[in-house]
Amino acid sequence: MKKRKWKLPKIQQAKPEQLNDRLLLINLYITQGLTLLIGLVWILLQRRNPLALFQFQHPGQVAAWGLGLAAVMFAIDFLVSRITPEEVMDDGGINNMLFQRRPVWHIIVISAVVAVCEELLFRGAVQHAFGPYWTSILFAVIHVRYLKHWIPTGWVFLSSYGLGYIYIHSGTLLAPVLCHFMIDCVSGLVIRFRREA
């Protein structure tokens, strides 16, 4: 009887030229589904109610924190993009592939899904366990496509820390979800219409 050698599959980062639109969307929705599932399980293991994290007292406060941080982040991003070469902020073309030919309604859906899933896991579960600093380090590390350059990696870390800050001060996940949604949605729309023009 022959012995079989079992090899573990190699996990490699996909390059944009290896992805087609269908594969990119499948990857996006599977990873966000896993993010949501892990976040929900983690929160339940912490003996907390995931729905309670979205409660709020004052809608104006949620909007002020969420939209206020989004405006600050857009202003900083605009300044950074003006003083740094374009290749320094490059994510390998993934954002362009994701948004440049996408209908507006789908950009909105993607932005909403990503905002809810990632904020539930990172602000709702991880930050409760480890605080905003370590959560932001983990958040930067999972955005692996930015790790080639220190400026976008630092920017992801600071953005995450800001989201953690407004979560603490607003008392609800709705504020960081709103901010995350606005950043992704507006950035996606800019890519979509800039490329079209």
mmCIF file of N, CA, C and O in Angstrom, residues 114-149:
data_model
loop_
_atom_site.group_PDB
_atom_site.id
_atom_site.type_symbol
_atom_site.label_atom_id
_atom_site.label_comp_id
_atom_site.label_asym_id
_atom_site.label_seq_id
_atom_site.Cartn_x
_atom_site.Cartn_y
_atom_site.Cartn_z
ATOM 1 N N VAL A 114 -19.930 46.273 4.465
ATOM 2 C CA VAL A 114 -18.589 46.348 5.055
ATOM 3 C C VAL A 114 -18.623 47.134 6.369
ATOM 4 O O VAL A 114 -18.027 46.710 7.363
ATOM 5 N N ALA A 115 -19.335 48.250 6.386
ATOM 6 C CA ALA A 115 -19.388 49.078 7.597
ATOM 7 C C ALA A 115 -20.001 48.314 8.768
ATOM 8 O O ALA A 115 -19.441 48.295 9.869
ATOM 9 N N VAL A 116 -21.131 47.660 8.550
ATOM 10 C CA VAL A 116 -21.798 46.943 9.640
ATOM 11 C C VAL A 116 -20.958 45.756 10.107
ATOM 12 O O VAL A 116 -20.722 45.577 11.309
ATOM 13 N N CYS A 117 -20.480 44.941 9.166
ATOM 14 C CA CYS A 117 -19.739 43.727 9.544
ATOM 15 C C CYS A 117 -18.432 44.055 10.258
ATOM 16 O O CYS A 117 -18.131 43.485 11.308
ATOM 17 N N GLU A 118 -17.642 44.972 9.694
ATOM 18 C CA GLU A 118 -16.339 45.287 10.297
ATOM 19 C C GLU A 118 -16.481 46.022 11.620
ATOM 20 O O GLU A 118 -15.728 45.763 12.563
ATOM 21 N N GLU A 119 -17.437 46.922 11.730
ATOM 22 C CA GLU A 119 -17.595 47.643 12.989
ATOM 23 C C GLU A 119 -18.142 46.742 14.092
ATOM 24 O O GLU A 119 -17.754 46.870 15.249
ATOM 25 N N LEU A 120 -19.024 45.813 13.730
ATOM 26 C CA LEU A 120 -19.522 44.877 14.736
ATOM 27 C C LEU A 120 -18.374 44.051 15.307
ATOM 28 O O LEU A 120 -18.273 43.872 16.518
ATOM 29 N N LEU A 121 -17.496 43.560 14.433
ATOM 30 C CA LEU A 121 -16.365 42.765 14.920
ATOM 31 C C LEU A 121 -15.349 43.625 15.662
ATOM 32 O O LEU A 121 -15.003 43.348 16.810
ATOM 33 N N PHE A 122 -14.865 44.688 15.002
ATOM 34 C CA PHE A 122 -13.730 45.413 15.570
ATOM 35 C C PHE A 122 -14.115 46.337 16.714
ATOM 36 O O PHE A 122 -13.477 46.316 17.766
ATOM 37 N N ARG A 123 -15.123 47.158 16.543
ATOM 38 C CA ARG A 123 -15.506 48.041 17.642
ATOM 39 C C ARG A 123 -16.377 47.294 18.651
ATOM 40 O O ARG A 123 -16.234 47.447 19.857
ATOM 41 N N GLY A 124 -17.303 46.466 18.164
ATOM 42 C CA GLY A 124 -18.231 45.788 19.067
ATOM 43 C C GLY A 124 -17.600 44.689 19.894
ATOM 44 O O GLY A 124 -17.872 44.576 21.080
ATOM 45 N N ALA A 125 -16.739 43.865 19.281
ATOM 46 C CA ALA A 125 -16.186 42.704 19.990
ATOM 47 C C ALA A 125 -14.733 42.903 20.394
ATOM 48 O O ALA A 125 -14.391 42.812 21.570
ATOM 49 N N VAL A 126 -13.864 43.180 19.414
ATOM 50 C CA VAL A 126 -12.424 43.234 19.698
ATOM 51 C C VAL A 126 -12.093 44.399 20.630
ATOM 52 O O VAL A 126 -11.340 44.242 21.591
ATOM 53 N N GLN A 127 -12.653 45.576 20.357
ATOM 54 C CA GLN A 127 -12.334 46.736 21.201
ATOM 55 C C GLN A 127 -12.815 46.520 22.629
ATOM 56 O O GLN A 127 -12.154 46.963 23.573
ATOM 57 N N HIS A 128 -13.925 45.841 22.806
ATOM 58 C CA HIS A 128 -14.405 45.553 24.164
ATOM 59 C C HIS A 128 -13.395 44.691 24.922
ATOM 60 O O HIS A 128 -13.213 44.848 26.122
ATOM 61 N N ALA A 129 -12.721 43.792 24.195
ATOM 62 C CA ALA A 129 -11.761 42.885 24.829
ATOM 63 C C ALA A 129 -10.379 43.500 25.001
ATOM 64 O O ALA A 129 -9.717 43.293 26.018
ATOM 65 N N PHE A 130 -9.911 44.274 24.004
ATOM 66 C CA PHE A 130 -8.508 44.710 23.998
ATOM 67 C C PHE A 130 -8.299 46.227 23.984
ATOM 68 O O PHE A 130 -7.165 46.680 24.061
ATOM 69 N N GLY A 131 -9.346 47.008 23.843
ATOM 70 C CA GLY A 131 -9.201 48.459 23.801
ATOM 71 C C GLY A 131 -8.931 48.964 22.393
ATOM 72 O O GLY A 131 -8.612 48.184 21.489
ATOM 73 N N PRO A 132 -9.034 50.280 22.178
ATOM 74 C CA PRO A 132 -8.916 50.834 20.827
ATOM 75 C C PRO A 132 -7.524 50.728 20.213
ATOM 76 O O PRO A 132 -7.398 50.607 18.992
ATOM 77 N N TYR A 133 -6.466 50.763 21.017
ATOM 78 C CA TYR A 133 -5.107 50.735 20.458
ATOM 79 C C TYR A 133 -4.823 49.397 19.778
ATOM 80 O O TYR A 133 -4.450 49.347 18.606
ATOM 81 N N TRP A 134 -5.005 48.281 20.502
ATOM 82 C CA TRP A 134 -4.724 46.961 19.932
ATOM 83 C C TRP A 134 -5.718 46.600 18.838
ATOM 84 O O TRP A 134 -5.374 45.924 17.866
ATOM 85 N N THR A 135 -6.947 47.064 18.981
ATOM 86 C CA THR A 135 -7.938 46.861 17.926
ATOM 87 C C THR A 135 -7.478 47.532 16.640
ATOM 88 O O THR A 135 -7.598 46.961 15.552
ATOM 89 N N SER A 136 -6.932 48.722 16.755
ATOM 90 C CA SER A 136 -6.485 49.462 15.570
ATOM 91 C C SER A 136 -5.269 48.813 14.916
ATOM 92 O O SER A 136 -5.138 48.818 13.692
ATOM 93 N N ILE A 137 -4.393 48.228 15.725
ATOM 94 C CA ILE A 137 -3.259 47.491 15.151
ATOM 95 C C ILE A 137 -3.775 46.295 14.356
ATOM 96 O O ILE A 137 -3.364 46.060 13.217
ATOM 97 N N LEU A 138 -4.699 45.541 14.937
ATOM 98 C CA LEU A 138 -5.271 44.387 14.243
ATOM 99 C C LEU A 138 -6.020 44.824 12.978
ATOM 100 O O LEU A 138 -5.904 44.191 11.925
ATOM 101 N N PHE A 139 -6.752 45.913 13.066
ATOM 102 C CA PHE A 139 -7.503 46.440 11.919
ATOM 103 C C PHE A 139 -6.553 46.805 10.783
ATOM 104 O O PHE A 139 -6.823 46.520 9.619
ATOM 105 N N ALA A 140 -5.418 47.416 11.111
ATOM 106 C CA ALA A 140 -4.419 47.776 10.093
ATOM 107 C C ALA A 140 -3.803 46.528 9.472
ATOM 108 O O ALA A 140 -3.589 46.465 8.258
ATOM 109 N N VAL A 141 -3.538 45.519 10.294
ATOM 110 C CA VAL A 141 -2.898 44.288 9.793
ATOM 111 C C VAL A 141 -3.821 43.533 8.841
ATOM 112 O O VAL A 141 -3.362 43.004 7.832
ATOM 113 N N ILE A 142 -5.133 43.492 9.133
ATOM 114 C CA ILE A 142 -6.012 42.741 8.233
ATOM 115 C C ILE A 142 -6.225 43.462 6.902
ATOM 116 O O ILE A 142 -6.612 42.836 5.930
ATOM 117 N N HIS A 143 -5.952 44.743 6.853
ATOM 118 C CA HIS A 143 -5.994 45.459 5.577
ATOM 119 C C HIS A 143 -4.637 45.288 4.896
ATOM 120 O O HIS A 143 -3.905 46.245 4.653
ATOM 121 N N VAL A 144 -4.325 44.038 4.606
ATOM 122 C CA VAL A 144 -2.994 43.616 4.167
ATOM 123 C C VAL A 144 -2.544 44.321 2.883
ATOM 124 O O VAL A 144 -1.361 44.544 2.680
ATOM 125 N N ARG A 145 -3.492 44.707 2.048
ATOM 126 C CA ARG A 145 -3.104 45.331 0.781
ATOM 127 C C ARG A 145 -2.444 46.693 0.968
ATOM 128 O O ARG A 145 -1.818 47.205 0.070
ATOM 129 N N TYR A 146 -2.574 47.285 2.163
ATOM 130 C CA TYR A 146 -1.935 48.576 2.429
ATOM 131 C C TYR A 146 -0.573 48.436 3.106
ATOM 132 O O TYR A 146 0.123 49.427 3.297
ATOM 133 N N LEU A 147 -0.203 47.230 3.506
ATOM 134 C CA LEU A 147 0.998 47.052 4.319
ATOM 135 C C LEU A 147 2.303 47.300 3.569
ATOM 136 O O LEU A 147 3.359 47.351 4.182
ATOM 137 N N LYS A 148 2.251 47.453 2.261
ATOM 138 C CA LYS A 148 3.472 47.704 1.484
ATOM 139 C C LYS A 148 4.045 49.093 1.756
ATOM 140 O O LYS A 148 5.228 49.320 1.560
ATOM 141 N N HIS A 149 3.201 50.007 2.154
ATOM 142 C CA HIS A 149 3.633 51.391 2.390
ATOM 143 C C HIS A 149 3.191 51.826 3.787
ATOM 144 O O HIS A 149 2.075 51.539 4.213
#
